[in-house]
mmCIF file of C-alpha atoms in Angstrom:
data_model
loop_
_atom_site.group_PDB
_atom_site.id
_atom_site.type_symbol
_atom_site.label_atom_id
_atom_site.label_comp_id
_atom_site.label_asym_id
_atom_site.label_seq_id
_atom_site.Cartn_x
_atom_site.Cartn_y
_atom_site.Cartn_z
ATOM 1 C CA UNK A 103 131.861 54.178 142.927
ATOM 2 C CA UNK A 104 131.710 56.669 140.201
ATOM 3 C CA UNK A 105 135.547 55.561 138.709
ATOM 4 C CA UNK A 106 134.607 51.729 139.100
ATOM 5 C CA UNK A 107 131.092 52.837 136.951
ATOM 6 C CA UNK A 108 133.829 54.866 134.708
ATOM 7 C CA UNK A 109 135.964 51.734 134.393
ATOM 8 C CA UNK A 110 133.270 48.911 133.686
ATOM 9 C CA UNK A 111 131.876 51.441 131.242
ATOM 10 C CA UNK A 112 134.803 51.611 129.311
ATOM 11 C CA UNK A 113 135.329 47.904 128.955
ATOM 12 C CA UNK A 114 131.911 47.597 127.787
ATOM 13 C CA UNK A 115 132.413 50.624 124.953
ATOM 14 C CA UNK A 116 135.447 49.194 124.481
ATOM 15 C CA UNK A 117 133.972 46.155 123.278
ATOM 16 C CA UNK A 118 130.961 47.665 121.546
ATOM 17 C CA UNK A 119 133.079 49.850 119.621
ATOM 18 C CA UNK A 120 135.260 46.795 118.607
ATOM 19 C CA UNK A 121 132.100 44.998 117.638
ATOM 20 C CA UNK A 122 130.660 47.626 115.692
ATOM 21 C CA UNK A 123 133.732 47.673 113.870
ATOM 22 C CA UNK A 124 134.218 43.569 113.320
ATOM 23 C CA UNK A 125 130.557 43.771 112.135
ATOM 24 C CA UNK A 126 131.424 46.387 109.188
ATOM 25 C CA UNK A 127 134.779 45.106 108.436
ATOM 26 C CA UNK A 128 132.624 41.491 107.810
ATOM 27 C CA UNK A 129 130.183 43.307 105.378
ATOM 28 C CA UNK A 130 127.149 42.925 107.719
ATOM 29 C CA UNK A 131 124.598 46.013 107.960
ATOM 30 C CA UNK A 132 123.635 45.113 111.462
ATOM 31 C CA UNK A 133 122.359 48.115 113.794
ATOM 32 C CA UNK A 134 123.243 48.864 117.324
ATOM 33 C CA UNK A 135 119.666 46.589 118.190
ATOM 34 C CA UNK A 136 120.580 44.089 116.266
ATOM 35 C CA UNK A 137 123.857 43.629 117.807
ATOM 36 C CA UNK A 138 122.471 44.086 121.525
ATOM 37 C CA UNK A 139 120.314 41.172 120.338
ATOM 38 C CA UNK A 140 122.627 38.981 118.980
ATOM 39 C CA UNK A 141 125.543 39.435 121.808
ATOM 40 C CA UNK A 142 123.222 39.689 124.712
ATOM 41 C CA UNK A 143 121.563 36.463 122.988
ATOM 42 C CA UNK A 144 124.996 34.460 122.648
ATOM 43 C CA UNK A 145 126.147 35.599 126.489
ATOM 44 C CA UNK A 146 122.864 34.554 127.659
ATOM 45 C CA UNK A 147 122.864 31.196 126.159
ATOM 46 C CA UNK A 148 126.143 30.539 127.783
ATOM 47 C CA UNK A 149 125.509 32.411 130.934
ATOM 48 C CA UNK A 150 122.121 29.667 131.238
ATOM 49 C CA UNK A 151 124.036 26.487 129.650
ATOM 50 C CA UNK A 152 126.985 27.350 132.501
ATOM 51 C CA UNK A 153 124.543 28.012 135.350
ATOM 52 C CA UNK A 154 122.551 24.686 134.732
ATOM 53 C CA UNK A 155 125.629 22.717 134.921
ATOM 54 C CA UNK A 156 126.655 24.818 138.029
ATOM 55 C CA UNK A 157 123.583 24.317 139.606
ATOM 56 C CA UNK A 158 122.983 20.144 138.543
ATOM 57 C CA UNK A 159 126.021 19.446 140.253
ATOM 58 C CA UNK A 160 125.401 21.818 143.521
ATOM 59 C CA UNK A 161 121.642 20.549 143.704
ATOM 60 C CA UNK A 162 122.964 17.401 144.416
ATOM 61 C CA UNK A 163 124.419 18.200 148.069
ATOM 62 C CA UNK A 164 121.876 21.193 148.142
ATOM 63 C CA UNK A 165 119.381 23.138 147.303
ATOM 64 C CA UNK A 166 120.300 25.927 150.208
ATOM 65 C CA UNK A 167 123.090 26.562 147.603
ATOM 66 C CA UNK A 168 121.335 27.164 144.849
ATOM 67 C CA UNK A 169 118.669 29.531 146.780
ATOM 68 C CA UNK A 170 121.800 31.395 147.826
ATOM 69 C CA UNK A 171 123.347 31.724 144.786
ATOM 70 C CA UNK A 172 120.352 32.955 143.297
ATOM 71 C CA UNK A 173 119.373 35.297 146.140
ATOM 72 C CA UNK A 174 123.089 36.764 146.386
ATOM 73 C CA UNK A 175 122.631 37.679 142.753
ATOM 74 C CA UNK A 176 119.330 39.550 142.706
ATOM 75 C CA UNK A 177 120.530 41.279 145.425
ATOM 76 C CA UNK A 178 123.977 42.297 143.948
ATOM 77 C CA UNK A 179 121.498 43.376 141.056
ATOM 78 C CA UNK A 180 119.052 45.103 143.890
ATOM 79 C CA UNK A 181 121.843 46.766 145.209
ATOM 80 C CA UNK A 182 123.174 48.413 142.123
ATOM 81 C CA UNK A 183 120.209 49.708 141.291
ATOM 82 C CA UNK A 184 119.698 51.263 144.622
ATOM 83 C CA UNK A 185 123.339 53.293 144.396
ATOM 84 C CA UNK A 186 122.595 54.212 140.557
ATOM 85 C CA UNK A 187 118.842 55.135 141.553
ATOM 86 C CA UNK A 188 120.537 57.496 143.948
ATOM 87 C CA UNK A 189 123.445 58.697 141.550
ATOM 88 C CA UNK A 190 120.540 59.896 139.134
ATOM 89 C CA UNK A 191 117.798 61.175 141.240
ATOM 90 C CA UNK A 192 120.383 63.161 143.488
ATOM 91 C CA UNK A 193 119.239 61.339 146.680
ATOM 92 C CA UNK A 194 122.211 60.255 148.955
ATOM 93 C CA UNK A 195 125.786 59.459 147.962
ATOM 94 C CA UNK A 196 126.735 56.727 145.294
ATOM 95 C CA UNK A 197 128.939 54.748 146.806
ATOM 96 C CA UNK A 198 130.775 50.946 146.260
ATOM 97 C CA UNK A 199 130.987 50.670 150.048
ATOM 98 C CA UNK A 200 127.300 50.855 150.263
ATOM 99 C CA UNK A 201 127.232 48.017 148.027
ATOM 100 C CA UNK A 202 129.492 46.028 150.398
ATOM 101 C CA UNK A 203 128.157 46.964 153.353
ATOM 102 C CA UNK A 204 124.675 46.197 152.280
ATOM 103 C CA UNK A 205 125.680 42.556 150.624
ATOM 104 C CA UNK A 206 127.678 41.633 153.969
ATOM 105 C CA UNK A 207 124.450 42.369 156.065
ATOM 106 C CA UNK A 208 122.566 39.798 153.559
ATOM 107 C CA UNK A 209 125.624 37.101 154.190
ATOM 108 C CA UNK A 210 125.965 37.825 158.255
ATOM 109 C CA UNK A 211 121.578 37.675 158.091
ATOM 110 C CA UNK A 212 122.105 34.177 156.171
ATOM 111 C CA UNK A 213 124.739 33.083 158.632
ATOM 112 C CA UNK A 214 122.959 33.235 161.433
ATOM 113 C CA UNK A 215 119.717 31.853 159.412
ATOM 114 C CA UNK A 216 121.782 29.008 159.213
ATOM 115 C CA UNK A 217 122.640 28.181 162.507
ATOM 116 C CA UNK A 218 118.717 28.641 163.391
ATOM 117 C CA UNK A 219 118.055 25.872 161.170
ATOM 118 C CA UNK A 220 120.979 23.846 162.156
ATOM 119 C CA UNK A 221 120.553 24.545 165.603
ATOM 120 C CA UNK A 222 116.318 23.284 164.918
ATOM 121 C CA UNK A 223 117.757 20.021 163.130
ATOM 122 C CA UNK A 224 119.964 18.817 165.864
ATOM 123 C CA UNK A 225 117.332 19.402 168.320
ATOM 124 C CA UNK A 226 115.073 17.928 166.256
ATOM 125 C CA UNK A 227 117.416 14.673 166.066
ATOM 126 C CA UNK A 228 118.015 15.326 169.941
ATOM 127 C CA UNK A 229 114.242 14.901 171.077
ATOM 128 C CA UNK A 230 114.175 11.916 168.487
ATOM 129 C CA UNK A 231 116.758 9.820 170.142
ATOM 130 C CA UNK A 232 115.375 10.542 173.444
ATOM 131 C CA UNK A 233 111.713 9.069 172.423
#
């Protein structure tokens, strides 16, 4: 956990540094805020402008999708947190596999959610036909 925090780290510096740099070689004065506004801004916008188009086309066969999506992502957020939260405070073992382990129990927990509801929508269709 602690090389893959290393490693996305160092892509992001990587890029800061090179930004930094762009921004004085183009004769702007901007500070390290205004940059975090400006580049968290423009990813944003296009983050949101690709989601909606994502999520126009997928609301059309459903809306489970979407809920998903959105639920998988606060969790992978969630989860993060949890395994940092422990890396700082000393409590427990930071650890990628936690991270795994704890996103596969959300995906087995939806699979079977599923089938409930499947399973509730036949029957449903089931007692139907038989009235």
């Amino acid at each position: 956990m602690n090389s893959a925090l290393k490693f996305i780290t160092g892509i992001i510096n990587y890029f800061h540094d090179h930004l930094i740099l762009l921004s004085k070689l183009m004769g702007l004065k901007l500070n390290d805020k205004q940059l975090h506004f400006l580049v968290i801004g423009a990813i944003g916008i296009l983050l949101f402008i690709f989601v909606h188009e994502l999520f126009k086309r997928l609301v059309r066969y459903s809306l489970t999708a979407i809920s998903f999506i959105y639920t998988f992502t606060v969790l992978v957020v969630f989860v993060f947190a949890i395994e940092i939260g422990q890396k700082v405070t000393g409590r427990g073992n930071m650890e990628f596999q936690d991270i795994v382990e704890g996103l596969w129990g959300f995906l087995v927990a939806f699979a079977i959610y599923r089938i409930v509801v499947i399973l509730f929508y036949l029957l449903k269709k089931i007692l139907i036909r038989l009235r």
